[in-house]
mmCIF file of C-alpha atoms and ligand atoms in Angstrom:
data_model
loop_
_atom_site.group_PDB
_atom_site.id
_atom_site.type_symbol
_atom_site.label_atom_id
_atom_site.label_comp_id
_atom_site.label_asym_id
_atom_site.label_seq_id
_atom_site.Cartn_x
_atom_site.Cartn_y
_atom_site.Cartn_z
ATOM 1 C CA MET R 283 2.693 27.172 -37.403
ATOM 2 C CA ALA R 284 1.061 24.924 -39.963
ATOM 3 C CA ASP R 285 -2.189 23.327 -40.983
ATOM 4 C CA VAL R 286 -2.495 19.578 -41.499
ATOM 5 C CA ARG R 287 -4.561 18.044 -44.281
ATOM 6 C CA LEU R 288 -5.491 14.418 -44.759
ATOM 7 C CA THR R 289 -7.117 13.249 -47.965
ATOM 8 C CA GLY R 290 -8.336 9.670 -48.202
ATOM 9 C CA VAL R 291 -5.664 8.492 -45.781
ATOM 10 C CA GLU R 292 -5.547 4.713 -45.438
ATOM 11 C CA LYS R 293 -3.443 2.394 -43.347
ATOM 12 C CA ALA R 294 -3.334 -1.370 -43.570
ATOM 13 C CA TYR R 295 -1.082 -3.996 -42.049
ATOM 14 C CA GLY R 296 -1.068 -6.662 -44.757
ATOM 15 C CA ASP R 297 -4.751 -7.508 -45.307
ATOM 16 C CA ILE R 298 -5.901 -5.830 -42.113
ATOM 17 C CA ARG R 299 -7.235 -2.371 -42.840
ATOM 18 C CA ILE R 300 -6.988 -0.039 -39.861
ATOM 19 C CA LEU R 301 -7.755 3.414 -41.316
ATOM 20 C CA HIS R 302 -10.463 3.612 -43.979
ATOM 21 C CA GLY R 303 -9.985 6.775 -46.026
ATOM 22 C CA ILE R 304 -9.681 9.599 -43.517
ATOM 23 C CA ASP R 305 -10.463 13.121 -44.784
ATOM 24 C CA LEU R 306 -9.606 15.891 -42.323
ATOM 25 C CA GLU R 307 -8.439 19.447 -42.227
ATOM 26 C CA ILE R 308 -6.718 20.638 -39.068
ATOM 27 C CA ARG R 309 -6.410 24.402 -39.123
ATOM 28 C CA ASP R 310 -3.302 26.384 -38.407
ATOM 29 C CA GLY R 311 -3.132 27.030 -34.660
ATOM 30 C CA GLU R 312 -6.052 24.761 -33.852
ATOM 31 C CA PHE R 313 -6.309 22.462 -30.821
ATOM 32 C CA MET R 314 -7.758 19.332 -32.413
ATOM 33 C CA VAL R 315 -8.624 16.279 -30.331
ATOM 34 C CA PHE R 316 -9.029 12.762 -31.752
ATOM 35 C CA VAL R 317 -11.315 10.757 -29.498
ATOM 36 C CA GLY R 318 -12.720 7.245 -29.765
ATOM 37 C CA PRO R 319 -12.786 3.891 -28.023
ATOM 38 C CA SER R 320 -9.638 1.882 -27.509
ATOM 39 C CA GLY R 321 -8.461 0.177 -30.703
ATOM 40 C CA CYS R 322 -10.325 2.510 -33.111
ATOM 41 C CA GLY R 323 -7.072 3.708 -34.728
ATOM 42 C CA LYS R 324 -6.281 6.988 -32.939
ATOM 43 C CA SER R 325 -2.611 6.179 -32.327
ATOM 44 C CA THR R 326 -2.237 4.777 -35.816
ATOM 45 C CA LEU R 327 -3.628 8.006 -37.263
ATOM 46 C CA LEU R 328 -1.368 10.179 -35.119
ATOM 47 C CA ARG R 329 1.691 8.047 -35.856
ATOM 48 C CA SER R 330 0.867 8.276 -39.553
ATOM 49 C CA ILE R 331 0.836 12.071 -39.326
ATOM 50 C CA ALA R 332 4.162 11.904 -37.474
ATOM 51 C CA GLY R 333 5.601 9.640 -40.156
ATOM 52 C CA LEU R 334 6.260 6.810 -37.697
ATOM 53 C CA GLU R 335 3.867 4.713 -39.778
ATOM 54 C CA GLU R 336 3.833 4.755 -43.554
ATOM 55 C CA ILE R 337 0.343 5.332 -44.951
ATOM 56 C CA THR R 338 -0.872 2.845 -47.536
ATOM 57 C CA GLY R 339 -3.193 5.256 -49.359
ATOM 58 C CA GLY R 340 -4.162 8.900 -49.650
ATOM 59 C CA GLU R 341 -2.273 12.109 -49.145
ATOM 60 C CA LEU R 342 -0.966 13.894 -46.105
ATOM 61 C CA SER R 343 0.237 17.486 -46.081
ATOM 62 C CA ILE R 344 1.646 19.708 -43.356
ATOM 63 C CA GLY R 345 1.880 23.462 -43.928
ATOM 64 C CA GLY R 346 0.900 23.028 -47.565
ATOM 65 C CA ARG R 347 3.669 20.507 -48.299
ATOM 66 C CA VAL R 348 2.868 16.894 -49.153
ATOM 67 C CA VAL R 349 4.832 14.807 -46.642
ATOM 68 C CA ASN R 350 3.927 11.236 -47.647
ATOM 69 C CA ASP R 351 7.589 10.520 -48.358
ATOM 70 C CA VAL R 352 9.157 12.950 -45.891
ATOM 71 C CA PRO R 353 10.896 11.333 -42.886
ATOM 72 C CA PRO R 354 9.532 12.164 -39.387
ATOM 73 C CA ALA R 355 12.473 14.424 -38.455
ATOM 74 C CA GLU R 356 11.759 16.691 -41.429
ATOM 75 C CA ARG R 357 8.003 17.057 -40.945
ATOM 76 C CA GLY R 358 8.233 19.884 -38.420
ATOM 77 C CA ILE R 359 6.357 17.906 -35.794
ATOM 78 C CA ALA R 360 7.112 16.900 -32.216
ATOM 79 C CA MET R 361 5.320 14.005 -30.563
ATOM 80 C CA VAL R 362 4.705 13.287 -26.874
ATOM 81 C CA PHE R 363 3.804 9.732 -25.949
ATOM 82 C CA GLN R 364 1.863 8.279 -23.050
ATOM 83 C CA SER R 365 5.045 6.649 -21.760
ATOM 84 C CA TYR R 366 7.360 9.582 -21.221
ATOM 85 C CA ALA R 367 10.463 7.695 -22.406
ATOM 86 C CA LEU R 368 12.944 9.898 -20.516
ATOM 87 C CA TYR R 369 16.619 8.955 -20.254
ATOM 88 C CA PRO R 370 16.983 7.793 -16.615
ATOM 89 C CA HIS R 371 20.701 8.589 -16.298
ATOM 90 C CA MET R 372 20.352 12.180 -17.543
ATOM 91 C CA ASN R 373 19.101 15.134 -15.524
ATOM 92 C CA LEU R 374 16.105 17.113 -16.757
ATOM 93 C CA PHE R 375 18.160 19.726 -18.538
ATOM 94 C CA ASP R 376 19.996 17.081 -20.553
ATOM 95 C CA ASN R 377 16.802 15.174 -21.233
ATOM 96 C CA MET R 378 15.290 18.269 -22.778
ATOM 97 C CA ALA R 379 18.511 19.321 -24.530
ATOM 98 C CA PHE R 380 19.261 15.907 -26.013
ATOM 99 C CA GLY R 381 17.491 16.316 -29.365
ATOM 100 C CA LEU R 382 18.956 19.772 -29.898
ATOM 101 C CA LYS R 383 22.488 18.535 -29.117
ATOM 102 C CA LEU R 384 22.045 15.768 -31.667
ATOM 103 C CA ALA R 385 20.957 18.389 -34.171
ATOM 104 C CA LYS R 386 24.164 20.337 -33.359
ATOM 105 C CA VAL R 387 22.307 23.435 -32.198
ATOM 106 C CA PRO R 388 24.776 25.958 -30.617
ATOM 107 C CA LYS R 389 25.138 25.612 -26.855
ATOM 108 C CA ALA R 390 23.862 29.083 -25.967
ATOM 109 C CA GLU R 391 20.747 28.530 -28.082
ATOM 110 C CA ILE R 392 20.071 25.193 -26.351
ATOM 111 C CA GLU R 393 20.435 26.858 -22.965
ATOM 112 C CA THR R 394 17.888 29.547 -23.883
ATOM 113 C CA ALA R 395 15.426 27.049 -25.385
ATOM 114 C CA VAL R 396 15.535 24.650 -22.415
ATOM 115 C CA ARG R 397 15.230 27.404 -19.805
ATOM 116 C CA SER R 398 12.329 29.046 -21.602
ATOM 117 C CA ALA R 399 10.477 25.690 -21.960
ATOM 118 C CA ALA R 400 11.177 24.913 -18.287
ATOM 119 C CA LYS R 401 9.720 28.278 -17.367
ATOM 120 C CA ILE R 402 6.530 27.694 -19.345
ATOM 121 C CA LEU R 403 6.130 24.318 -17.617
ATOM 122 C CA HIS R 404 7.111 25.497 -14.112
ATOM 123 C CA ILE R 405 10.027 23.061 -13.761
ATOM 124 C CA GLU R 406 12.913 25.584 -13.769
ATOM 125 C CA HIS R 407 13.910 24.579 -10.224
ATOM 126 C CA LEU R 408 14.135 20.878 -11.133
ATOM 127 C CA LEU R 409 16.588 20.988 -14.026
ATOM 128 C CA ASP R 410 19.389 19.249 -12.074
ATOM 129 C CA ARG R 411 17.214 16.348 -10.996
ATOM 130 C CA LYS R 412 17.058 12.877 -12.513
ATOM 131 C CA PRO R 413 13.692 11.516 -13.717
ATOM 132 C CA LYS R 414 13.490 9.054 -10.792
ATOM 133 C CA ASP R 415 13.343 11.992 -8.375
ATOM 134 C CA LEU R 416 10.236 13.442 -10.005
ATOM 135 C CA SER R 417 6.498 12.871 -9.667
ATOM 136 C CA GLY R 418 4.509 11.512 -12.608
ATOM 137 C CA GLY R 419 3.205 14.973 -13.436
ATOM 138 C CA GLN R 420 6.698 16.463 -13.430
ATOM 139 C CA ARG R 421 7.984 13.716 -15.707
ATOM 140 C CA GLN R 422 5.151 14.395 -18.103
ATOM 141 C CA ARG R 423 6.164 18.071 -18.128
ATOM 142 C CA VAL R 424 9.728 17.123 -19.073
ATOM 143 C CA ALA R 425 8.411 15.058 -21.967
ATOM 144 C CA ILE R 426 6.378 18.057 -23.113
ATOM 145 C CA GLY R 427 9.395 20.334 -22.581
ATOM 146 C CA ARG R 428 11.427 18.120 -24.855
ATOM 147 C CA ALA R 429 8.830 18.710 -27.555
ATOM 148 C CA ILE R 430 8.629 22.480 -26.948
ATOM 149 C CA VAL R 431 12.383 23.095 -27.323
ATOM 150 C CA ARG R 432 12.224 21.787 -30.850
ATOM 151 C CA LYS R 433 9.806 24.593 -31.804
ATOM 152 C CA PRO R 434 7.661 22.319 -33.972
ATOM 153 C CA GLU R 435 5.017 23.520 -36.417
ATOM 154 C CA VAL R 436 2.642 20.899 -35.007
ATOM 155 C CA PHE R 437 2.516 19.147 -31.619
ATOM 156 C CA LEU R 438 1.225 15.584 -31.497
ATOM 157 C CA PHE R 439 0.123 14.182 -28.135
ATOM 158 C CA ASP R 440 -0.866 10.528 -27.696
ATOM 159 C CA GLU R 441 -2.880 10.071 -24.461
ATOM 160 C CA PRO R 442 -0.359 12.164 -22.513
ATOM 161 C CA LEU R 443 -2.343 12.097 -19.259
ATOM 162 C CA SER R 444 -3.346 8.427 -19.133
ATOM 163 C CA ASN R 445 -0.653 7.477 -16.612
ATOM 164 C CA LEU R 446 -1.594 10.171 -14.105
ATOM 165 C CA ASP R 447 -4.054 9.954 -11.227
ATOM 166 C CA ALA R 448 -7.444 11.652 -11.506
ATOM 167 C CA ALA R 449 -6.628 14.857 -9.614
ATOM 168 C CA LEU R 450 -3.414 15.412 -11.537
ATOM 169 C CA ARG R 451 -5.156 14.805 -14.852
ATOM 170 C CA VAL R 452 -7.568 17.635 -14.143
ATOM 171 C CA ARG R 453 -4.667 19.939 -13.243
ATOM 172 C CA MET R 454 -2.613 18.945 -16.307
ATOM 173 C CA ARG R 455 -5.664 19.380 -18.523
ATOM 174 C CA TYR R 456 -5.683 23.012 -17.509
ATOM 175 C CA GLU R 457 -1.941 23.217 -18.206
ATOM 176 C CA PHE R 458 -2.446 21.880 -21.721
ATOM 177 C CA ALA R 459 -5.098 24.496 -22.388
ATOM 178 C CA LYS R 460 -2.717 27.156 -21.067
ATOM 179 C CA LEU R 461 0.166 25.812 -23.150
ATOM 180 C CA HIS R 462 -1.899 26.111 -26.292
ATOM 181 C CA GLU R 463 -2.943 29.619 -25.356
ATOM 182 C CA ASP R 464 0.722 30.601 -24.816
ATOM 183 C CA LEU R 465 2.266 28.913 -27.853
ATOM 184 C CA LYS R 466 -0.689 29.136 -30.283
ATOM 185 C CA THR R 467 0.834 26.243 -32.199
ATOM 186 C CA THR R 468 -1.286 23.634 -33.975
ATOM 187 C CA MET R 469 -1.875 20.741 -31.574
ATOM 188 C CA ILE R 470 -3.335 17.306 -32.228
ATOM 189 C CA TYR R 471 -4.227 15.481 -29.055
ATOM 190 C CA VAL R 472 -5.394 11.873 -28.825
ATOM 191 C CA THR R 473 -7.490 10.577 -25.949
ATOM 192 C CA HIS R 474 -10.106 7.915 -25.226
ATOM 193 C CA ASP R 475 -11.537 10.200 -22.533
ATOM 194 C CA GLN R 476 -14.442 12.246 -23.847
ATOM 195 C CA VAL R 477 -14.293 14.673 -20.912
ATOM 196 C CA GLU R 478 -10.685 15.513 -21.817
ATOM 197 C CA ALA R 479 -11.788 15.986 -25.414
ATOM 198 C CA MET R 480 -14.716 18.227 -24.476
ATOM 199 C CA THR R 481 -12.655 20.467 -22.188
ATOM 200 C CA LEU R 482 -9.536 20.891 -24.351
ATOM 201 C CA ALA R 483 -10.607 20.928 -27.964
ATOM 202 C CA ASP R 484 -11.349 23.713 -30.375
ATOM 203 C CA ARG R 485 -12.732 20.881 -32.461
ATOM 204 C CA ILE R 486 -13.111 17.148 -31.862
ATOM 205 C CA VAL R 487 -12.812 14.281 -34.332
ATOM 206 C CA VAL R 488 -14.829 11.274 -33.161
ATOM 207 C CA LEU R 489 -13.362 8.061 -34.559
ATOM 208 C CA SER R 490 -14.760 4.557 -34.577
ATOM 209 C CA ALA R 491 -13.287 1.483 -36.259
ATOM 210 C CA GLY R 492 -10.864 3.498 -38.399
ATOM 211 C CA LYS R 493 -13.493 5.943 -39.702
ATOM 212 C CA VAL R 494 -14.388 9.527 -38.873
ATOM 213 C CA GLU R 495 -17.887 9.593 -37.368
ATOM 214 C CA GLN R 496 -18.135 13.371 -36.884
ATOM 215 C CA VAL R 497 -15.998 16.511 -36.657
ATOM 216 C CA GLY R 498 -17.148 19.558 -34.728
ATOM 217 C CA SER R 499 -16.753 21.825 -31.738
ATOM 218 C CA PRO R 500 -17.423 20.186 -28.348
ATOM 219 C CA LEU R 501 -20.846 21.812 -28.068
ATOM 220 C CA GLU R 502 -21.810 21.012 -31.664
ATOM 221 C CA LEU R 503 -21.158 17.352 -30.922
ATOM 222 C CA TYR R 504 -23.062 17.545 -27.651
ATOM 223 C CA GLU R 505 -26.051 19.378 -29.139
ATOM 224 C CA HIS R 506 -26.126 17.815 -32.587
ATOM 225 C CA PRO R 507 -24.509 14.373 -32.685
ATOM 226 C CA CYS R 508 -24.926 13.076 -36.240
ATOM 227 C CA ASN R 509 -25.557 9.474 -35.232
ATOM 228 C CA LEU R 510 -26.091 7.013 -32.381
ATOM 229 C CA PHE R 511 -22.392 6.340 -31.965
ATOM 230 C CA VAL R 512 -21.456 9.983 -31.364
ATOM 231 C CA ALA R 513 -24.554 10.531 -29.214
ATOM 232 C CA GLY R 514 -23.563 7.616 -26.987
ATOM 233 C CA PHE R 515 -19.896 8.537 -26.870
ATOM 234 C CA ILE R 516 -20.069 12.268 -26.121
ATOM 235 C CA GLY R 517 -21.638 13.198 -22.801
ATOM 236 C CA SER R 518 -21.243 11.824 -19.303
ATOM 237 C CA PRO R 519 -23.133 9.944 -18.008
ATOM 238 C CA LYS R 520 -24.108 8.425 -21.339
ATOM 239 C CA MET R 521 -27.268 9.369 -23.221
ATOM 240 C CA ASN R 522 -30.257 7.036 -22.568
ATOM 241 C CA PHE R 523 -31.732 5.253 -25.601
ATOM 242 C CA ILE R 524 -35.296 3.919 -25.953
ATOM 243 C CA ALA R 525 -36.590 2.014 -29.021
ATOM 244 C CA GLY R 526 -39.822 3.116 -30.675
ATOM 245 C CA GLU R 527 -41.776 3.762 -33.870
ATOM 246 C CA LEU R 528 -42.741 7.024 -35.581
ATOM 247 C CA THR R 529 -46.493 7.563 -35.377
ATOM 248 C CA ALA R 530 -46.827 11.165 -36.542
ATOM 249 C CA ILE R 531 -44.708 13.632 -38.519
ATOM 250 C CA GLU R 532 -45.677 17.295 -38.176
ATOM 251 C CA PRO R 533 -43.882 20.511 -39.198
ATOM 252 C CA GLY R 534 -42.457 21.244 -35.704
ATOM 253 C CA HIS R 535 -42.214 17.789 -34.176
ATOM 254 C CA VAL R 536 -42.576 14.031 -34.527
ATOM 255 C CA ASP R 537 -44.378 11.549 -32.246
ATOM 256 C CA VAL R 538 -42.732 8.291 -31.252
ATOM 257 C CA LYS R 539 -44.559 5.353 -29.711
ATOM 258 C CA LEU R 540 -42.166 3.538 -27.376
ATOM 259 C CA ALA R 541 -41.822 -0.166 -28.091
ATOM 260 C CA GLY R 542 -41.827 -1.429 -24.501
ATOM 261 C CA SER R 543 -44.615 0.630 -22.955
ATOM 262 C CA GLY R 544 -46.690 1.964 -25.847
ATOM 263 C CA VAL R 545 -46.338 5.480 -24.391
ATOM 264 C CA THR R 546 -46.035 8.236 -27.011
ATOM 265 C CA LEU R 547 -43.315 10.887 -26.739
ATOM 266 C CA ARG R 548 -43.207 14.101 -28.733
ATOM 267 C CA ALA R 549 -39.786 15.274 -29.965
ATOM 268 C CA ARG R 550 -38.879 18.597 -31.570
ATOM 269 C CA VAL R 551 -37.034 17.162 -34.541
ATOM 270 C CA SER R 552 -37.532 17.343 -38.281
ATOM 271 C CA GLY R 553 -39.315 14.337 -39.748
ATOM 272 C CA GLN R 554 -38.060 15.187 -43.230
ATOM 273 C CA GLY R 555 -37.430 12.012 -45.216
ATOM 274 C CA ALA R 556 -39.041 9.818 -42.539
ATOM 275 C CA GLN R 557 -42.323 7.882 -42.693
ATOM 276 C CA PRO R 558 -44.865 6.971 -40.015
ATOM 277 C CA GLY R 559 -44.131 3.376 -39.007
ATOM 278 C CA ASP R 560 -40.330 3.844 -39.234
ATOM 279 C CA LYS R 561 -38.388 2.192 -36.423
ATOM 280 C CA VAL R 562 -36.448 4.813 -34.484
ATOM 281 C CA THR R 563 -34.484 5.275 -31.279
ATOM 282 C CA VAL R 564 -35.231 8.122 -28.893
ATOM 283 C CA GLY R 565 -32.268 9.586 -27.013
ATOM 284 C CA VAL R 566 -32.365 11.648 -23.824
ATOM 285 C CA ARG R 567 -29.442 12.851 -21.753
ATOM 286 C CA PRO R 568 -29.572 12.121 -17.995
ATOM 287 C CA GLU R 569 -29.235 15.838 -17.180
ATOM 288 C CA HIS R 570 -32.355 16.729 -19.202
ATOM 289 C CA ILE R 571 -34.788 14.412 -17.411
ATOM 290 C CA ARG R 572 -37.050 16.160 -14.879
ATOM 291 C CA GLN R 573 -39.259 14.957 -12.051
ATOM 292 C CA GLY R 574 -42.884 15.552 -12.983
ATOM 293 C CA GLY R 575 -44.202 18.126 -15.468
ATOM 294 C CA HIS R 576 -46.588 18.269 -18.412
ATOM 295 C CA GLY R 577 -46.582 15.683 -21.188
ATOM 296 C CA ASN R 578 -43.842 13.277 -22.253
ATOM 297 C CA LEU R 579 -44.115 11.454 -18.920
ATOM 298 C CA LEU R 580 -42.679 8.022 -18.225
ATOM 299 C CA GLN R 581 -43.742 6.195 -15.061
ATOM 300 C CA SER R 582 -40.976 4.333 -13.323
ATOM 301 C CA THR R 583 -39.915 3.058 -9.935
ATOM 302 C CA VAL R 584 -36.490 4.078 -8.706
ATOM 303 C CA ALA R 585 -34.162 1.069 -8.499
ATOM 304 C CA PHE R 586 -31.112 2.757 -7.063
ATOM 305 C CA VAL R 587 -29.964 6.214 -5.982
ATOM 306 C CA GLU R 588 -26.439 7.630 -6.006
ATOM 307 C CA SER R 589 -25.889 10.905 -4.217
ATOM 308 C CA LEU R 590 -22.723 12.834 -5.047
ATOM 309 C CA GLY R 591 -23.644 15.855 -2.965
ATOM 310 C CA GLY R 592 -23.977 18.450 -5.724
ATOM 311 C CA ILE R 593 -25.897 16.109 -7.998
ATOM 312 C CA THR R 594 -27.962 12.948 -7.587
ATOM 313 C CA PHE R 595 -28.331 10.023 -9.978
ATOM 314 C CA ALA R 596 -31.471 7.904 -9.976
ATOM 315 C CA TYR R 597 -31.526 4.654 -11.963
ATOM 316 C CA CYS R 598 -35.045 3.988 -13.186
ATOM 317 C CA PRO R 599 -36.044 0.766 -14.973
ATOM 318 C CA TYR R 600 -38.474 1.130 -17.867
ATOM 319 C CA PRO R 601 -40.366 -1.454 -19.965
ATOM 320 C CA GLY R 602 -38.329 -2.686 -22.905
ATOM 321 C CA LEU R 603 -34.993 -1.438 -21.577
ATOM 322 C CA GLU R 604 -32.206 -3.789 -20.512
ATOM 323 C CA GLU R 605 -30.543 -1.081 -18.456
ATOM 324 C CA PRO R 606 -32.418 1.427 -16.310
ATOM 325 C CA LEU R 607 -32.709 5.039 -17.413
ATOM 326 C CA THR R 608 -30.025 7.187 -15.821
ATOM 327 C CA CYS R 609 -31.529 10.398 -14.466
ATOM 328 C CA GLN R 610 -29.450 13.249 -13.110
ATOM 329 C CA PHE R 611 -31.013 15.706 -10.686
ATOM 330 C CA GLU R 612 -29.510 18.854 -9.263
ATOM 331 C CA GLY R 613 -28.467 19.221 -5.679
ATOM 332 C CA ARG R 614 -29.064 17.242 -2.521
ATOM 333 C CA ASN R 615 -32.783 17.935 -2.474
ATOM 334 C CA GLY R 616 -33.249 15.222 -5.002
ATOM 335 C CA ALA R 617 -31.333 12.782 -2.829
ATOM 336 C CA ASP R 618 -33.170 13.650 0.347
ATOM 337 C CA ARG R 619 -36.475 12.918 -1.284
ATOM 338 C CA LEU R 620 -35.514 10.038 -3.541
ATOM 339 C CA ARG R 621 -35.470 6.478 -2.303
ATOM 340 C CA SER R 622 -35.204 3.184 -4.105
ATOM 341 C CA GLY R 623 -38.627 1.620 -4.562
ATOM 342 C CA GLN R 624 -40.245 5.015 -4.943
ATOM 343 C CA ALA R 625 -42.575 5.708 -7.882
ATOM 344 C CA LEU R 626 -41.453 8.566 -10.089
ATOM 345 C CA ASP R 627 -42.941 10.427 -13.062
ATOM 346 C CA LEU R 628 -40.066 11.236 -15.382
ATOM 347 C CA HIS R 629 -40.600 14.197 -17.665
ATOM 348 C CA LEU R 630 -38.604 14.158 -20.923
ATOM 349 C CA PRO R 631 -38.806 17.710 -22.333
ATOM 350 C CA GLU R 632 -39.600 17.534 -26.054
ATOM 351 C CA GLU R 633 -36.919 20.074 -26.985
ATOM 352 C CA ALA R 634 -34.268 17.942 -25.232
ATOM 353 C CA LEU R 635 -35.003 14.727 -27.138
ATOM 354 C CA TYR R 636 -32.967 13.190 -29.921
ATOM 355 C CA VAL R 637 -34.385 10.791 -32.504
ATOM 356 C CA PHE R 638 -32.302 8.408 -34.635
ATOM 357 C CA ASP R 639 -33.559 6.497 -37.678
ATOM 358 C CA SER R 640 -33.132 2.756 -38.215
ATOM 359 C CA GLN R 641 -29.656 3.385 -39.685
ATOM 360 C CA GLY R 642 -28.692 5.261 -36.520
ATOM 361 C CA ARG R 643 -28.661 8.669 -38.249
ATOM 362 C CA ALA R 644 -29.936 11.612 -36.253
ATOM 363 C CA LEU R 645 -33.106 13.399 -37.357
ATOM 364 C CA ARG R 646 -32.386 17.119 -37.332
ATOM 365 C CA ARG R 647 -33.229 18.847 -34.056
ATOM 366 C CA LEU R 648 -35.309 21.988 -34.430
ATOM 367 C CA ALA R 649 -34.195 25.122 -32.649
ATOM 368 C CA ALA R 650 -36.773 27.231 -30.843
ATOM 369 C CA PRO R 651 -36.584 30.226 -33.283
ATOM 370 C CA GLU R 652 -37.201 27.881 -36.203
ATOM 371 C CA LEU R 653 -40.443 26.794 -34.505
ATOM 372 C CA SER R 654 -41.855 30.266 -33.989
ATOM 373 C CA ALA R 655 -40.835 31.348 -37.512
HETATM 374 P P1 LIG F 71 -6.122 3.294 -30.467
HETATM 375 O O1 LIG F 71 -4.917 4.172 -30.336
HETATM 376 O O2 LIG F 71 -7.341 4.024 -30.937
HETATM 377 O O3 LIG F 71 -6.409 2.537 -29.205
HETATM 378 P P2 LIG F 71 -4.474 1.877 -32.389
HETATM 379 O O4 LIG F 71 -4.272 2.882 -33.449
HETATM 380 O O5 LIG F 71 -3.357 1.620 -31.455
HETATM 381 O O6 LIG F 71 -5.832 2.197 -31.601
HETATM 382 O O7 LIG F 71 -4.823 0.482 -33.055
HETATM 383 C C1 LIG F 71 -5.853 0.352 -34.042
HETATM 384 C C2 LIG F 71 -5.915 -1.080 -34.514
HETATM 385 O O8 LIG F 71 -4.730 -1.384 -35.233
HETATM 386 C C3 LIG F 71 -6.002 -2.102 -33.396
HETATM 387 O O9 LIG F 71 -6.965 -3.049 -33.763
HETATM 388 C C4 LIG F 71 -4.612 -2.696 -33.340
HETATM 389 O O10 LIG F 71 -4.673 -4.020 -32.903
HETATM 390 C C5 LIG F 71 -4.156 -2.588 -34.784
HETATM 391 N N1 LIG F 71 -2.681 -2.487 -34.915
HETATM 392 C C6 LIG F 71 -1.900 -1.530 -34.387
HETATM 393 N N2 LIG F 71 -0.604 -1.718 -34.724
HETATM 394 C C7 LIG F 71 -0.568 -2.840 -35.490
HETATM 395 C C8 LIG F 71 0.484 -3.583 -36.150
HETATM 396 N N3 LIG F 71 1.752 -3.185 -36.101
HETATM 397 N N4 LIG F 71 0.110 -4.678 -36.851
HETATM 398 C C9 LIG F 71 -1.187 -5.053 -36.936
HETATM 399 N N5 LIG F 71 -2.211 -4.407 -36.338
HETATM 400 C C10 LIG F 71 -1.917 -3.314 -35.617
HETATM 401 MG MG1 LIG F 72 -3.624 4.521 -28.699
#
């Protein structure tokens, strides 16, 4: 078990800077997920922690020991890649035992380690098989097993589920959560899939263009994204954004006049530091929009309806928006009643709204108790 600390970590290839001073503390035993769009530097960051890339600035420590100059094999980490990289001519047992054999671990000890890892991963009955005789999910388990037998202080996973089909990903997601519960070892898990991040992580690091945008628990990021990037990245379907201007700043709320329609919305956020006339962006999640209600109403005409059975999406154009508002309604009732071409009053509850300033920074949302206090 070990914590991992990064202080001002930088990585550049020649003149091209990829990581721009990353400060992070990953706690002992924590399941930390790095999430961000493709190309933002997630793999580079993970490979830097592993020692597969040399950092060009800052300090990296694992379990209290600075490891900047420590080779990968001596960092106490084990990494699992998206491509499983199994040896095709070896059976599963030998694939998992390979690293230990190289390290001259006694035979009996290898036997125990491989069998116990196979048991955790439910592949005990497959140990004689070759990789080609396995499904994708089973191969991924072998790759994980190979990491487990090394008893690392920290597991590093780089998009381990990306090669699996959707159903299997959901199943394996559960297995990863279970694995962490069983082993209680520090795990750092990279994914571009925010749903994977939300469901697995103790805490999430949102990365963009080689910088940390925000660190927090899944629900902290969902409830209190610190900026437009995190707000747009966390949550599915994506948060809707509407441009506007602050018209009033009161103790418990602000008023925003929408640019396209001139309609004024009230939002329960703190206007501290803001001025009337400031350009802002209002954010509302699809799942918080209601049909009809009091105040904060936007009139739209449904352009398109998608019914998934349990939930229904309505896409509603609105003045000033390039893309229609995505609205999510519960159940089939919504679908039975909703048709394209139908007029709809969309209610945006004031406590569900987000407001971002012209720099994209979130104004602080006010909790209900704070209002009554
Ligand atoms: P992610 O894993 O988030 O998709 P990567 O860490 O793989 O992103 O890559 C981050 C950026 O670093 C990309 O723009 C990529 O092109 C660049 N990059 C990665 N490896 C190298 C390399 N060896 N030389 C130059 N640029 C690289
Ligand atoms: Mg990557």
